[in-house]
Structure formats: C-alpha cells, structure tokens
PDB file of N, CA and C in Angstrom:
ATOM      1  N   MET G   1    -112.139 110.281 102.093  1.00 52.00           N
ATOM      2  CA  MET G   1    -111.971 109.961 100.693  1.00 52.00           C
ATOM      3  C   MET G   1    -113.215 109.215 100.228  1.00 52.00           C
ATOM      4  N   PRO G   2    -113.773 109.603  99.087  1.00 56.00           N
ATOM      5  CA  PRO G   2    -114.917 108.860  98.578  1.00 56.00           C
ATOM      6  C   PRO G   2    -114.491 107.458  98.151  1.00 56.00           C
ATOM      7  N   ASN G   3    -115.414 106.520  98.270  1.00 61.00           N
ATOM      8  CA  ASN G   3    -115.126 105.133  97.897  1.00 61.00           C
ATOM      9  C   ASN G   3    -113.841 104.613  98.536  1.00 61.00           C
ATOM     10  N   PRO G   4    -113.820 104.524  99.867  1.00 63.00           N
ATOM     11  CA  PRO G   4    -112.597 104.044 100.522  1.00 63.00           C
ATOM     12  C   PRO G   4    -112.260 102.634 100.047  1.00 63.00           C
ATOM     13  N   PRO G   5    -110.964 102.323  99.982  1.00 61.00           N
ATOM     14  CA  PRO G   5    -110.574 100.995  99.496  1.00 61.00           C
ATOM     15  C   PRO G   5    -111.059  99.908 100.441  1.00 61.00           C
ATOM     16  N   THR G   6    -111.457  98.803  99.864  1.00 63.00           N
ATOM     17  CA  THR G   6    -111.850  97.672 100.698  1.00 63.00           C
ATOM     18  C   THR G   6    -110.588  96.987 101.199  1.00 63.00           C
ATOM     19  N   SER G   7    -110.680  96.435 102.383  1.00 62.00           N
ATOM     20  CA  SER G   7    -109.495  95.784 102.936  1.00 62.00           C
ATOM     21  C   SER G   7    -109.281  94.441 102.247  1.00 62.00           C
ATOM     22  N   THR G   8    -108.031  94.074 102.139  1.00 70.00           N
ATOM     23  CA  THR G   8    -107.684  92.798 101.528  1.00 70.00           C
ATOM     24  C   THR G   8    -108.066  91.683 102.484  1.00 70.00           C
ATOM     25  N   THR G   9    -108.679  90.656 101.945  1.00 84.00           N
ATOM     26  CA  THR G   9    -109.102  89.547 102.798  1.00 84.00           C
ATOM     27  C   THR G   9    -108.013  88.484 102.937  1.00 84.00           C
ATOM     28  N   VAL G  10    -106.918  88.651 102.205  1.00 89.00           N
ATOM     29  CA  VAL G  10    -105.822  87.686 102.256  1.00 89.00           C
ATOM     30  C   VAL G  10    -104.664  88.301 103.034  1.00 89.00           C
ATOM     31  N   ASN G  11    -104.187  87.587 104.026  1.00 94.00           N
ATOM     32  CA  ASN G  11    -103.043  88.036 104.808  1.00 94.00           C
ATOM     33  C   ASN G  11    -101.775  87.568 104.093  1.00 94.00           C
ATOM     34  N   LEU G  12    -101.127  88.497 103.384  1.00 94.00           N
ATOM     35  CA  LEU G  12     -99.965  88.124 102.572  1.00 94.00           C
ATOM     36  C   LEU G  12     -98.780  87.672 103.414  1.00 94.00           C
ATOM     37  N   THR G  13     -98.657  88.200 104.619  1.00 94.00           N
ATOM     38  CA  THR G  13     -97.579  87.753 105.508  1.00 94.00           C
ATOM     39  C   THR G  13     -97.785  86.287 105.873  1.00 94.00           C
ATOM     40  N   GLU G  14     -99.026  85.937 106.147  1.00 96.00           N
ATOM     41  CA  GLU G  14     -99.345  84.547 106.476  1.00 96.00           C
ATOM     42  C   GLU G  14     -99.116  83.631 105.266  1.00 96.00           C
ATOM     43  N   VAL G  15     -99.496  84.098 104.091  1.00 95.00           N
ATOM     44  CA  VAL G  15     -99.278  83.310 102.872  1.00 95.00           C
ATOM     45  C   VAL G  15     -97.786  83.082 102.648  1.00 95.00           C
ATOM     46  N   ARG G  16     -96.999  84.145 102.836  1.00 95.00           N
ATOM     47  CA  ARG G  16     -95.544  84.028 102.659  1.00 95.00           C
ATOM     48  C   ARG G  16     -94.968  83.006 103.647  1.00 95.00           C
ATOM     49  N   GLU G  17     -95.423  83.050 104.895  1.00 97.00           N
ATOM     50  CA  GLU G  17     -94.911  82.127 105.912  1.00 97.00           C
ATOM     51  C   GLU G  17     -95.315  80.683 105.598  1.00 97.00           C
ATOM     52  N   LYS G  18     -96.552  80.484 105.170  1.00 96.00           N
ATOM     53  CA  LYS G  18     -96.987  79.128 104.801  1.00 96.00           C
ATOM     54  C   LYS G  18     -96.175  78.601 103.618  1.00 96.00           C
ATOM     55  N   SER G  19     -95.876  79.474 102.680  1.00 96.00           N
ATOM     56  CA  SER G  19     -95.067  79.075 101.528  1.00 96.00           C
ATOM     57  C   SER G  19     -93.661  78.683 101.974  1.00 96.00           C
ATOM     58  N   ARG G  20     -93.097  79.451 102.902  1.00 96.00           N
ATOM     59  CA  ARG G  20     -91.759  79.140 103.414  1.00 96.00           C
ATOM     60  C   ARG G  20     -91.754  77.763 104.086  1.00 96.00           C
ATOM     61  N   ILE G  21     -92.766  77.509 104.899  1.00 97.00           N
ATOM     62  CA  ILE G  21     -92.859  76.219 105.594  1.00 97.00           C
ATOM     63  C   ILE G  21     -93.012  75.084 104.583  1.00 97.00           C
ATOM     64  N   ALA G  22     -93.849  75.292 103.584  1.00 96.00           N
ATOM     65  CA  ALA G  22     -94.053  74.258 102.564  1.00 96.00           C
ATOM     66  C   ALA G  22     -92.758  73.984 101.800  1.00 96.00           C
ATOM     67  N   ARG G  23     -91.988  75.040 101.507  1.00 95.00           N
ATOM     68  CA  ARG G  23     -90.709  74.843 100.810  1.00 95.00           C
ATOM     69  C   ARG G  23     -89.734  74.045 101.682  1.00 95.00           C
ATOM     70  N   GLU G  24     -89.751  74.306 102.988  1.00 96.00           N
ATOM     71  CA  GLU G  24     -88.902  73.529 103.904  1.00 96.00           C
ATOM     72  C   GLU G  24     -89.306  72.054 103.896  1.00 96.00           C
ATOM     73  N   ILE G  25     -90.606  71.805 103.911  1.00 95.00           N
ATOM     74  CA  ILE G  25     -91.097  70.422 103.898  1.00 95.00           C
ATOM     75  C   ILE G  25     -90.685  69.722 102.605  1.00 95.00           C
ATOM     76  N   VAL G  26     -90.854  70.419 101.488  1.00 95.00           N
ATOM     77  CA  VAL G  26     -90.472  69.832 100.196  1.00 95.00           C
ATOM     78  C   VAL G  26     -88.975  69.544 100.169  1.00 95.00           C
ATOM     79  N   SER G  27     -88.183  70.446 100.723  1.00 94.00           N
ATOM     80  CA  SER G  27     -86.737  70.227 100.768  1.00 94.00           C
ATOM     81  C   SER G  27     -86.411  68.976 101.591  1.00 94.00           C
ATOM     82  N   TYR G  28     -87.086  68.822 102.726  1.00 95.00           N
ATOM     83  CA  TYR G  28     -86.881  67.641 103.565  1.00 95.00           C
ATOM     84  C   TYR G  28     -87.286  66.374 102.809  1.00 95.00           C
ATOM     85  N   LEU G  29     -88.451  66.415 102.160  1.00 95.00           N
ATOM     86  CA  LEU G  29     -88.921  65.245 101.415  1.00 95.00           C
ATOM     87  C   LEU G  29     -88.001  64.912 100.249  1.00 95.00           C
ATOM     88  N   ASP G  30     -87.451  65.939  99.623  1.00 94.00           N
ATOM     89  CA  ASP G  30     -86.510  65.715  98.516  1.00 94.00           C
ATOM     90  C   ASP G  30     -85.283  64.957  99.017  1.00 94.00           C
ATOM     91  N   ASP G  31     -84.798  65.341 100.212  1.00 94.00           N
ATOM     92  CA  ASP G  31     -83.650  64.631 100.796  1.00 94.00           C
ATOM     93  C   ASP G  31     -84.027  63.201 101.185  1.00 94.00           C
ATOM     94  N   ALA G  32     -85.247  63.037 101.706  1.00 96.00           N
ATOM     95  CA  ALA G  32     -85.671  61.724 102.194  1.00 96.00           C
ATOM     96  C   ALA G  32     -86.079  60.785 101.059  1.00 96.00           C
ATOM     97  N   LEU G  33     -86.617  61.346  99.987  1.00 95.00           N
ATOM     98  CA  LEU G  33     -87.113  60.530  98.875  1.00 95.00           C
ATOM     99  C   LEU G  33     -86.556  61.051  97.552  1.00 95.00           C
ATOM    100  N   PRO G  34     -85.253  60.872  97.329  1.00 93.00           N
ATOM    101  CA  PRO G  34     -84.637  61.429  96.119  1.00 93.00           C
ATOM    102  C   PRO G  34     -85.186  60.834  94.825  1.00 93.00           C
ATOM    103  N   SER G  35     -85.802  59.658  94.906  1.00 95.00           N
ATOM    104  CA  SER G  35     -86.354  59.047  93.690  1.00 95.00           C
ATOM    105  C   SER G  35     -87.508  59.868  93.114  1.00 95.00           C
ATOM    106  N   MET G  36     -88.061  60.759  93.916  1.00 96.00           N
ATOM    107  CA  MET G  36     -89.183  61.602  93.468  1.00 96.00           C
ATOM    108  C   MET G  36     -88.726  63.038  93.209  1.00 96.00           C
ATOM    109  N   ALA G  37     -87.468  63.201  92.862  1.00 93.00           N
ATOM    110  CA  ALA G  37     -86.875  64.535  92.709  1.00 93.00           C
ATOM    111  C   ALA G  37     -87.642  65.414  91.728  1.00 93.00           C
ATOM    112  N   GLU G  38     -88.101  64.829  90.624  1.00 95.00           N
ATOM    113  CA  GLU G  38     -88.830  65.630  89.628  1.00 95.00           C
ATOM    114  C   GLU G  38     -90.131  66.175  90.217  1.00 95.00           C
ATOM    115  N   LEU G  39     -90.829  65.380  90.993  1.00 95.00           N
ATOM    116  CA  LEU G  39     -92.062  65.833  91.642  1.00 95.00           C
ATOM    117  C   LEU G  39     -91.767  66.973  92.609  1.00 95.00           C
ATOM    118  N   TRP G  40     -90.736  66.822  93.431  1.00 94.00           N
ATOM    119  CA  TRP G  40     -90.395  67.867  94.401  1.00 94.00           C
ATOM    120  C   TRP G  40     -89.989  69.155  93.687  1.00 94.00           C
ATOM    121  N   ARG G  41     -89.271  69.017  92.559  1.00 94.00           N
ATOM    122  CA  ARG G  41     -88.874  70.198  91.795  1.00 94.00           C
ATOM    123  C   ARG G  41     -90.107  70.955  91.297  1.00 94.00           C
ATOM    124  N   ARG G  42     -91.107  70.230  90.819  1.00 95.00           N
ATOM    125  CA  ARG G  42     -92.333  70.873  90.325  1.00 95.00           C
ATOM    126  C   ARG G  42     -93.087  71.574  91.457  1.00 95.00           C
ATOM    127  N   ILE G  43     -93.184  70.894  92.584  1.00 95.00           N
ATOM    128  CA  ILE G  43     -93.875  71.501  93.730  1.00 95.00           C
ATOM    129  C   ILE G  43     -93.123  72.740  94.194  1.00 95.00           C
ATOM    130  N   TYR G  44     -91.811  72.636  94.270  1.00 93.00           N
ATOM    131  CA  TYR G  44     -90.997  73.773  94.703  1.00 93.00           C
ATOM    132  C   TYR G  44     -91.165  74.952  93.745  1.00 93.00           C
ATOM    133  N   ALA G  45     -91.229  74.683  92.447  1.00 94.00           N
ATOM    134  CA  ALA G  45     -91.426  75.748  91.455  1.00 94.00           C
ATOM    135  C   ALA G  45     -92.786  76.416  91.648  1.00 94.00           C
ATOM    136  N   ALA G  46     -93.808  75.624  91.933  1.00 94.00           N
ATOM    137  CA  ALA G  46     -95.137  76.196  92.168  1.00 94.00           C
ATOM    138  C   ALA G  46     -95.132  77.075  93.418  1.00 94.00           C
ATOM    139  N   LEU G  47     -94.428  76.638  94.447  1.00 95.00           N
ATOM    140  CA  LEU G  47     -94.339  77.443  95.668  1.00 95.00           C
ATOM    141  C   LEU G  47     -93.563  78.734  95.418  1.00 95.00           C
ATOM    142  N   ALA G  48     -92.567  78.688  94.567  1.00 93.00           N
ATOM    143  CA  ALA G  48     -91.820  79.904  94.224  1.00 93.00           C
ATOM    144  C   ALA G  48     -92.730  80.897  93.514  1.00 93.00           C
ATOM    145  N   ASP G  49     -93.676  80.392  92.729  1.00 95.00           N
ATOM    146  CA  ASP G  49     -94.643  81.279  92.070  1.00 95.00           C
ATOM    147  C   ASP G  49     -95.461  82.056  93.094  1.00 95.00           C
ATOM    148  N   THR G  50     -95.728  81.444  94.239  1.00 94.00           N
ATOM    149  CA  THR G  50     -96.478  82.129  95.291  1.00 94.00           C
ATOM    150  C   THR G  50     -95.763  83.406  95.710  1.00 94.00           C
ATOM    151  N   LEU G  51     -94.456  83.336  95.859  1.00 93.00           N
ATOM    152  CA  LEU G  51     -93.688  84.521  96.260  1.00 93.00           C
ATOM    153  C   LEU G  51     -93.755  85.605  95.188  1.00 93.00           C
ATOM    154  N   MET G  52     -93.690  85.195  93.924  1.00 95.00           N
ATOM    155  CA  MET G  52     -93.790  86.182  92.845  1.00 95.00           C
ATOM    156  C   MET G  52     -95.174  86.820  92.824  1.00 95.00           C
ATOM    157  N   LEU G  53     -96.203  86.039  93.115  1.00 96.00           N
ATOM    158  CA  LEU G  53     -97.560  86.584  93.161  1.00 96.00           C
ATOM    159  C   LEU G  53     -97.718  87.579  94.307  1.00 96.00           C
ATOM    160  N   ILE G  54     -97.099  87.311  95.432  1.00 95.00           N
ATOM    161  CA  ILE G  54     -97.152  88.245  96.557  1.00 95.00           C
ATOM    162  C   ILE G  54     -96.512  89.568  96.169  1.00 95.00           C
ATOM    163  N   VAL G  55     -95.373  89.518  95.507  1.00 95.00           N
ATOM    164  CA  VAL G  55     -94.703  90.741  95.050  1.00 95.00           C
ATOM    165  C   VAL G  55     -95.614  91.508  94.094  1.00 95.00           C
ATOM    166  N   GLU G  56     -96.248  90.793  93.173  1.00 96.00           N
ATOM    167  CA  GLU G  56     -97.134  91.444  92.198  1.00 96.00           C
ATOM    168  C   GLU G  56     -98.361  92.042  92.883  1.00 96.00           C
ATOM    169  N   ILE G  57     -98.924  91.343  93.850  1.00 95.00           N
ATOM    170  CA  ILE G  57    -100.077  91.877  94.585  1.00 95.00           C
ATOM    171  C   ILE G  57     -99.683  93.157  95.309  1.00 95.00           C
ATOM    172  N   ASN G  58     -98.529  93.165  95.942  1.00 94.00           N
ATOM    173  CA  ASN G  58     -98.065  94.378  96.635  1.00 94.00           C
ATOM    174  C   ASN G  58     -97.865  95.527  95.660  1.00 94.00           C
ATOM    175  N   ARG G  59     -97.304  95.234  94.486  1.00 95.00           N
ATOM    176  CA  ARG G  59     -97.096  96.278  93.474  1.00 95.00           C
ATOM    177  C   ARG G  59     -98.439  96.835  92.991  1.00 95.00           C
ATOM    178  N   LEU G  60     -99.387  95.951  92.725  1.00 95.00           N
ATOM    179  CA  LEU G  60    -100.701  96.391  92.253  1.00 95.00           C
ATOM    180  C   LEU G  60    -101.452  97.171  93.331  1.00 95.00           C
ATOM    181  N   ASN G  61    -101.322  96.756  94.588  1.00 94.00           N
ATOM    182  CA  ASN G  61    -101.957  97.504  95.677  1.00 94.00           C
ATOM    183  C   ASN G  61    -101.401  98.917  95.766  1.00 94.00           C
ATOM    184  N   ALA G  62    -100.094  99.058  95.617  1.00 93.00           N
ATOM    185  CA  ALA G  62     -99.477 100.389  95.662  1.00 93.00           C
ATOM    186  C   ALA G  62     -99.951 101.237  94.488  1.00 93.00           C
ATOM    187  N   ALA G  63    -100.001 100.650  93.299  1.00 93.00           N
ATOM    188  CA  ALA G  63    -100.482 101.387  92.120  1.00 93.00           C
ATOM    189  C   ALA G  63    -101.939 101.778  92.291  1.00 93.00           C
ATOM    190  N   ASN G  64    -102.731 100.894  92.869  1.00 95.00           N
ATOM    191  CA  ASN G  64    -104.144 101.188  93.104  1.00 95.00           C
ATOM    192  C   ASN G  64    -104.307 102.351  94.080  1.00 95.00           C
ATOM    193  N   ARG G  65    -103.486 102.383  95.130  1.00 94.00           N
ATOM    194  CA  ARG G  65    -103.555 103.497  96.087  1.00 94.00           C
ATOM    195  C   ARG G  65    -103.245 104.822  95.398  1.00 94.00           C
ATOM    196  N   LEU G  66    -102.224 104.832  94.525  1.00 94.00           N
ATOM    197  CA  LEU G  66    -101.879 106.064  93.810  1.00 94.00           C
ATOM    198  C   LEU G  66    -103.018 106.511  92.897  1.00 94.00           C
ATOM    199  N   LEU G  67    -103.635 105.567  92.204  1.00 95.00           N
ATOM    200  CA  LEU G  67    -104.753 105.915  91.322  1.00 95.00           C
ATOM    201  C   LEU G  67    -105.943 106.442  92.114  1.00 95.00           C
ATOM    202  N   ARG G  68    -106.217 105.829  93.253  1.00 96.00           N
ATOM    203  CA  ARG G  68    -107.327 106.299  94.092  1.00 96.00           C
ATOM    204  C   ARG G  68    -107.047 107.715  94.588  1.00 96.00           C
ATOM    205  N   ASP G  69    -105.806 107.984  94.969  1.00 96.00           N
ATOM    206  CA  ASP G  69    -105.440 109.335  95.401  1.00 96.00           C
ATOM    207  C   ASP G  69    -105.610 110.328  94.260  1.00 96.00           C
ATOM    208  N   ASP G  70    -105.164 109.944  93.058  1.00 97.00           N
ATOM    209  CA  ASP G  70    -105.322 110.821  91.895  1.00 97.00           C
ATOM    210  C   ASP G  70    -106.794 111.136  91.646  1.00 97.00           C
ATOM    211  N   CYS G  71    -107.629 110.113  91.692  1.00 97.00           N
ATOM    212  CA  CYS G  71    -109.067 110.322  91.459  1.00 97.00           C
ATOM    213  C   CYS G  71    -109.679 111.215  92.532  1.00 97.00           C
ATOM    214  N   ALA G  72    -109.312 110.979  93.784  1.00 97.00           N
ATOM    215  CA  ALA G  72    -109.845 111.803  94.871  1.00 97.00           C
ATOM    216  C   ALA G  72    -109.400 113.254  94.715  1.00 97.00           C
ATOM    217  N   ASN G  73    -108.142 113.468  94.328  1.00 97.00           N
ATOM    218  CA  ASN G  73    -107.645 114.833  94.140  1.00 97.00           C
ATOM    219  C   ASN G  73    -108.325 115.518  92.964  1.00 97.00           C
ATOM    220  N   LEU G  74    -108.565 114.776  91.884  1.00 97.00           N
ATOM    221  CA  LEU G  74    -109.280 115.361  90.743  1.00 97.00           C
ATOM    222  C   LEU G  74    -110.719 115.709  91.112  1.00 97.00           C
ATOM    223  N   LEU G  75    -111.354 114.852  91.891  1.00 98.00           N
ATOM    224  CA  LEU G  75    -112.719 115.137  92.331  1.00 98.00           C
ATOM    225  C   LEU G  75    -112.746 116.384  93.206  1.00 98.00           C
ATOM    226  N   ALA G  76    -111.796 116.507  94.108  1.00 97.00           N
ATOM    227  CA  ALA G  76    -111.728 117.704  94.957  1.00 97.00           C
ATOM    228  C   ALA G  76    -111.501 118.953  94.108  1.00 97.00           C
ATOM    229  N   ALA G  77    -110.639 118.854  93.102  1.00 97.00           N
ATOM    230  CA  ALA G  77    -110.387 119.998  92.216  1.00 97.00           C
ATOM    231  C   ALA G  77    -111.640 120.354  91.425  1.00 97.00           C
ATOM    232  N   ALA G  78    -112.365 119.348  90.961  1.00 97.00           N
ATOM    233  CA  ALA G  78    -113.607 119.610  90.223  1.00 97.00           C
ATOM    234  C   ALA G  78    -114.630 120.288  91.123  1.00 97.00           C
ATOM    235  N   ARG G  79    -114.739 119.838  92.356  1.00 97.00           N
ATOM    236  CA  ARG G  79    -115.682 120.468  93.292  1.00 97.00           C
ATOM    237  C   ARG G  79    -115.277 121.904  93.595  1.00 97.00           C
ATOM    238  N   ALA G  80    -113.982 122.134  93.752  1.00 96.00           N
ATOM    239  CA  ALA G  80    -113.507 123.504  93.992  1.00 96.00           C
ATOM    240  C   ALA G  80    -113.805 124.385  92.782  1.00 96.00           C
ATOM    241  N   THR G  81    -113.632 123.846  91.591  1.00 96.00           N
ATOM    242  CA  THR G  81    -113.925 124.596  90.366  1.00 96.00           C
ATOM    243  C   THR G  81    -115.403 124.945  90.291  1.00 96.00           C
ATOM    244  N   LEU G  82    -116.256 123.968  90.571  1.00 96.00           N
ATOM    245  CA  LEU G  82    -117.699 124.228  90.532  1.00 96.00           C
ATOM    246  C   LEU G  82    -118.102 125.246  91.584  1.00 96.00           C
ATOM    247  N   GLY G  83    -117.522 125.133  92.776  1.00 96.00           N
ATOM    248  CA  GLY G  83    -117.826 126.107  93.828  1.00 96.00           C
ATOM    249  C   GLY G  83    -117.386 127.502  93.441  1.00 96.00           C
ATOM    250  N   ALA G  84    -116.196 127.613  92.884  1.00 95.00           N
ATOM    251  CA  ALA G  84    -115.689 128.924  92.460  1.00 95.00           C
ATOM    252  C   ALA G  84    -116.537 129.488  91.333  1.00 95.00           C
ATOM    253  N   ALA G  85    -116.974 128.641  90.420  1.00 95.00           N
ATOM    254  CA  ALA G  85    -117.819 129.108  89.314  1.00 95.00           C
ATOM    255  C   ALA G  85    -119.175 129.562  89.830  1.00 95.00           C
ATOM    256  N   ASP G  86    -119.731 128.847  90.804  1.00 95.00           N
ATOM    257  CA  ASP G  86    -121.029 129.227  91.375  1.00 95.00           C
ATOM    258  C   ASP G  86    -120.952 130.564  92.098  1.00 95.00           C
ATOM    259  N   GLU G  87    -119.844 130.786  92.815  1.00 94.00           N
ATOM    260  CA  GLU G  87    -119.679 132.052  93.531  1.00 94.00           C
ATOM    261  C   GLU G  87    -119.506 133.210  92.559  1.00 94.00           C
ATOM    262  N   GLY G  88    -118.867 132.944  91.451  1.00 92.00           N
ATOM    263  CA  GLY G  88    -118.671 133.978  90.444  1.00 92.00           C
ATOM    264  C   GLY G  88    -117.620 135.007  90.790  1.00 92.00           C
ATOM    265  N   THR G  89    -116.880 134.799  91.852  1.00 88.00           N
ATOM    266  CA  THR G  89    -115.877 135.784  92.261  1.00 88.00           C
ATOM    267  C   THR G  89    -114.480 135.436  91.776  1.00 88.00           C
ATOM    268  N   ASP G  90    -114.292 134.199  91.345  1.00 91.00           N
ATOM    269  CA  ASP G  90    -112.966 133.762  90.896  1.00 91.00           C
ATOM    270  C   ASP G  90    -112.842 134.013  89.397  1.00 91.00           C
ATOM    271  N   PRO G  91    -111.828 134.767  88.969  1.00 94.00           N
ATOM    272  CA  PRO G  91    -111.694 135.052  87.542  1.00 94.00           C
ATOM    273  C   PRO G  91    -111.314 133.811  86.715  1.00 94.00           C
ATOM    274  N   ASP G  92    -110.779 132.776  87.352  1.00 95.00           N
ATOM    275  CA  ASP G  92    -110.354 131.574  86.627  1.00 95.00           C
ATOM    276  C   ASP G  92    -110.708 130.331  87.436  1.00 95.00           C
ATOM    277  N   PRO G  93    -111.998 129.961  87.469  1.00 93.00           N
ATOM    278  CA  PRO G  93    -112.387 128.819  88.301  1.00 93.00           C
ATOM    279  C   PRO G  93    -111.780 127.486  87.838  1.00 93.00           C
ATOM    280  N   LEU G  94    -111.402 127.379  86.571  1.00 95.00           N
ATOM    281  CA  LEU G  94    -110.796 126.132  86.092  1.00 95.00           C
ATOM    282  C   LEU G  94    -109.357 125.954  86.568  1.00 95.00           C
ATOM    283  N   TYR G  95    -108.835 126.962  87.242  1.00 95.00           N
ATOM    284  CA  TYR G  95    -107.466 126.893  87.753  1.00 95.00           C
ATOM    285  C   TYR G  95    -107.267 125.640  88.601  1.00 95.00           C
ATOM    286  N   TYR G  96    -108.248 125.315  89.438  1.00 96.00           N
ATOM    287  CA  TYR G  96    -108.115 124.185  90.364  1.00 96.00           C
ATOM    288  C   TYR G  96    -107.919 122.870  89.607  1.00 96.00           C
ATOM    289  N   VAL G  97    -108.705 122.670  88.550  1.00 97.00           N
ATOM    290  CA  VAL G  97    -108.585 121.442  87.762  1.00 97.00           C
ATOM    291  C   VAL G  97    -107.263 121.433  86.995  1.00 97.00           C
ATOM    292  N   ARG G  98    -106.931 122.549  86.353  1.00 96.00           N
ATOM    293  CA  ARG G  98    -105.671 122.610  85.601  1.00 96.00           C
ATOM    294  C   ARG G  98    -104.474 122.360  86.521  1.00 96.00           C
ATOM    295  N   ASP G  99    -104.518 122.961  87.697  1.00 96.00           N
ATOM    296  CA  ASP G  99    -103.415 122.799  88.644  1.00 96.00           C
ATOM    297  C   ASP G  99    -103.258 121.334  89.057  1.00 96.00           C
ATOM    298  N   GLU G 100    -104.367 120.663  89.335  1.00 97.00           N
ATOM    299  CA  GLU G 100    -104.296 119.252  89.743  1.00 97.00           C
ATOM    300  C   GLU G 100    -103.848 118.364  88.586  1.00 97.00           C
ATOM    301  N   VAL G 101    -104.349 118.622  87.393  1.00 97.00           N
ATOM    302  CA  VAL G 101    -103.922 117.833  86.230  1.00 97.00           C
ATOM    303  C   VAL G 101    -102.421 118.008  86.010  1.00 97.00           C
ATOM    304  N   ASN G 102    -101.941 119.236  86.088  1.00 96.00           N
ATOM    305  CA  ASN G 102    -100.501 119.483  85.932  1.00 96.00           C
ATOM    306  C   ASN G 102     -99.694 118.791  87.026  1.00 96.00           C
ATOM    307  N   ALA G 103    -100.187 118.845  88.256  1.00 96.00           N
ATOM    308  CA  ALA G 103     -99.484 118.201  89.370  1.00 96.00           C
ATOM    309  C   ALA G 103     -99.408 116.687  89.153  1.00 96.00           C
ATOM    310  N   GLN G 104    -100.510 116.095  88.696  1.00 96.00           N
ATOM    311  CA  GLN G 104    -100.503 114.652  88.456  1.00 96.00           C
ATOM    312  C   GLN G 104     -99.576 114.286  87.302  1.00 96.00           C
ATOM    313  N   GLN G 105     -99.591 115.093  86.256  1.00 95.00           N
ATOM    314  CA  GLN G 105     -98.683 114.818  85.140  1.00 95.00           C
ATOM    315  C   GLN G 105     -97.231 114.878  85.607  1.00 95.00           C
ATOM    316  N   GLN G 106     -96.924 115.841  86.444  1.00 95.00           N
ATOM    317  CA  GLN G 106     -95.558 115.967  86.959  1.00 95.00           C
ATOM    318  C   GLN G 106     -95.192 114.773  87.830  1.00 95.00           C
ATOM    319  N   ARG G 107     -96.111 114.346  88.702  1.00 91.00           N
ATOM    320  CA  ARG G 107     -95.848 113.183  89.557  1.00 91.00           C
ATOM    321  C   ARG G 107     -95.583 111.936  88.715  1.00 91.00           C
ATOM    322  N   HIS G 108     -96.369 111.757  87.667  1.00 90.00           N
ATOM    323  CA  HIS G 108     -96.202 110.566  86.831  1.00 90.00           C
ATOM    324  C   HIS G 108     -94.915 110.639  86.006  1.00 90.00           C
ATOM    325  N   ARG G 109     -94.527 111.835  85.585  1.00 92.00           N
ATOM    326  CA  ARG G 109     -93.250 111.993  84.874  1.00 92.00           C
ATOM    327  C   ARG G 109     -92.081 111.687  85.803  1.00 92.00           C
ATOM    328  N   ASP G 110     -92.227 112.104  87.065  1.00 91.00           N
ATOM    329  CA  ASP G 110     -91.160 111.888  88.049  1.00 91.00           C
ATOM    330  C   ASP G 110     -91.141 110.449  88.566  1.00 91.00           C
ATOM    331  N   GLY G 111     -92.147 109.677  88.189  1.00 80.00           N
ATOM    332  CA  GLY G 111     -92.195 108.278  88.601  1.00 80.00           C
ATOM    333  C   GLY G 111     -92.766 108.054  89.977  1.00 80.00           C
ATOM    334  N   ALA G 112     -93.422 109.035  90.536  1.00 63.00           N
ATOM    335  CA  ALA G 112     -93.991 108.875  91.885  1.00 63.00           C
ATOM    336  C   ALA G 112     -95.352 108.241  91.824  1.00 63.00           C
TER     337      ALA G 112
END
C-alpha cells in the first residue's frame, strides 16, 4: 500500500491501565481524606475523560484505516484505467474507476 500508516507512538492499553490505577488511588484518597471530596471528584472526572479519549482515538484510527483503504483502491483503479487506456484493447478503460467508486459508495451506504 502506498504511504503506509505510521505506527502510533502511544500505547493505549498502557494509558488505560494507568488511568485505572490512578482512579483507584483517587478512590482510596477520597475515603482517607473526605474533606477534599471536591478535589477528588475533579481529578476523577479528568481521569474519566482519558477513557473517552481512548475510545475516540480508536474510532478515529478505524476511520483512518478505511479512508486509507479507499484511497489505495482508487489509486489502483486509476492505474488499471491508465494501463487499459495505454494498451488500447479495452473498450471501456474507465470501467475500473467507475466500479471502484460504485463499490465505495455502496460500502459507505451500508455503513462499512
């Protein structure tokens, strides 16, 4: 595939585990120091945001993979069209591009 995706430098599993540990610590501190309950609530809310960010990163990574696949497939179809046009033997060299565009439209309609 042209332009292979770069690997993520953040280990989301590790981030999730660190967040879990931090939430446990905050829970313990909340029990030990109830006079600071408002502070612990704020910290806990910030840690909960970490989990939502992990979910969003995973969603965006999946969407990015689909877009990269679409682009790679369109590029392959364009190359096939150009090759067929250069050979001059194919009565409809644009078939490859039209077919891929239709396939992508169908995938997106189906929610894939």
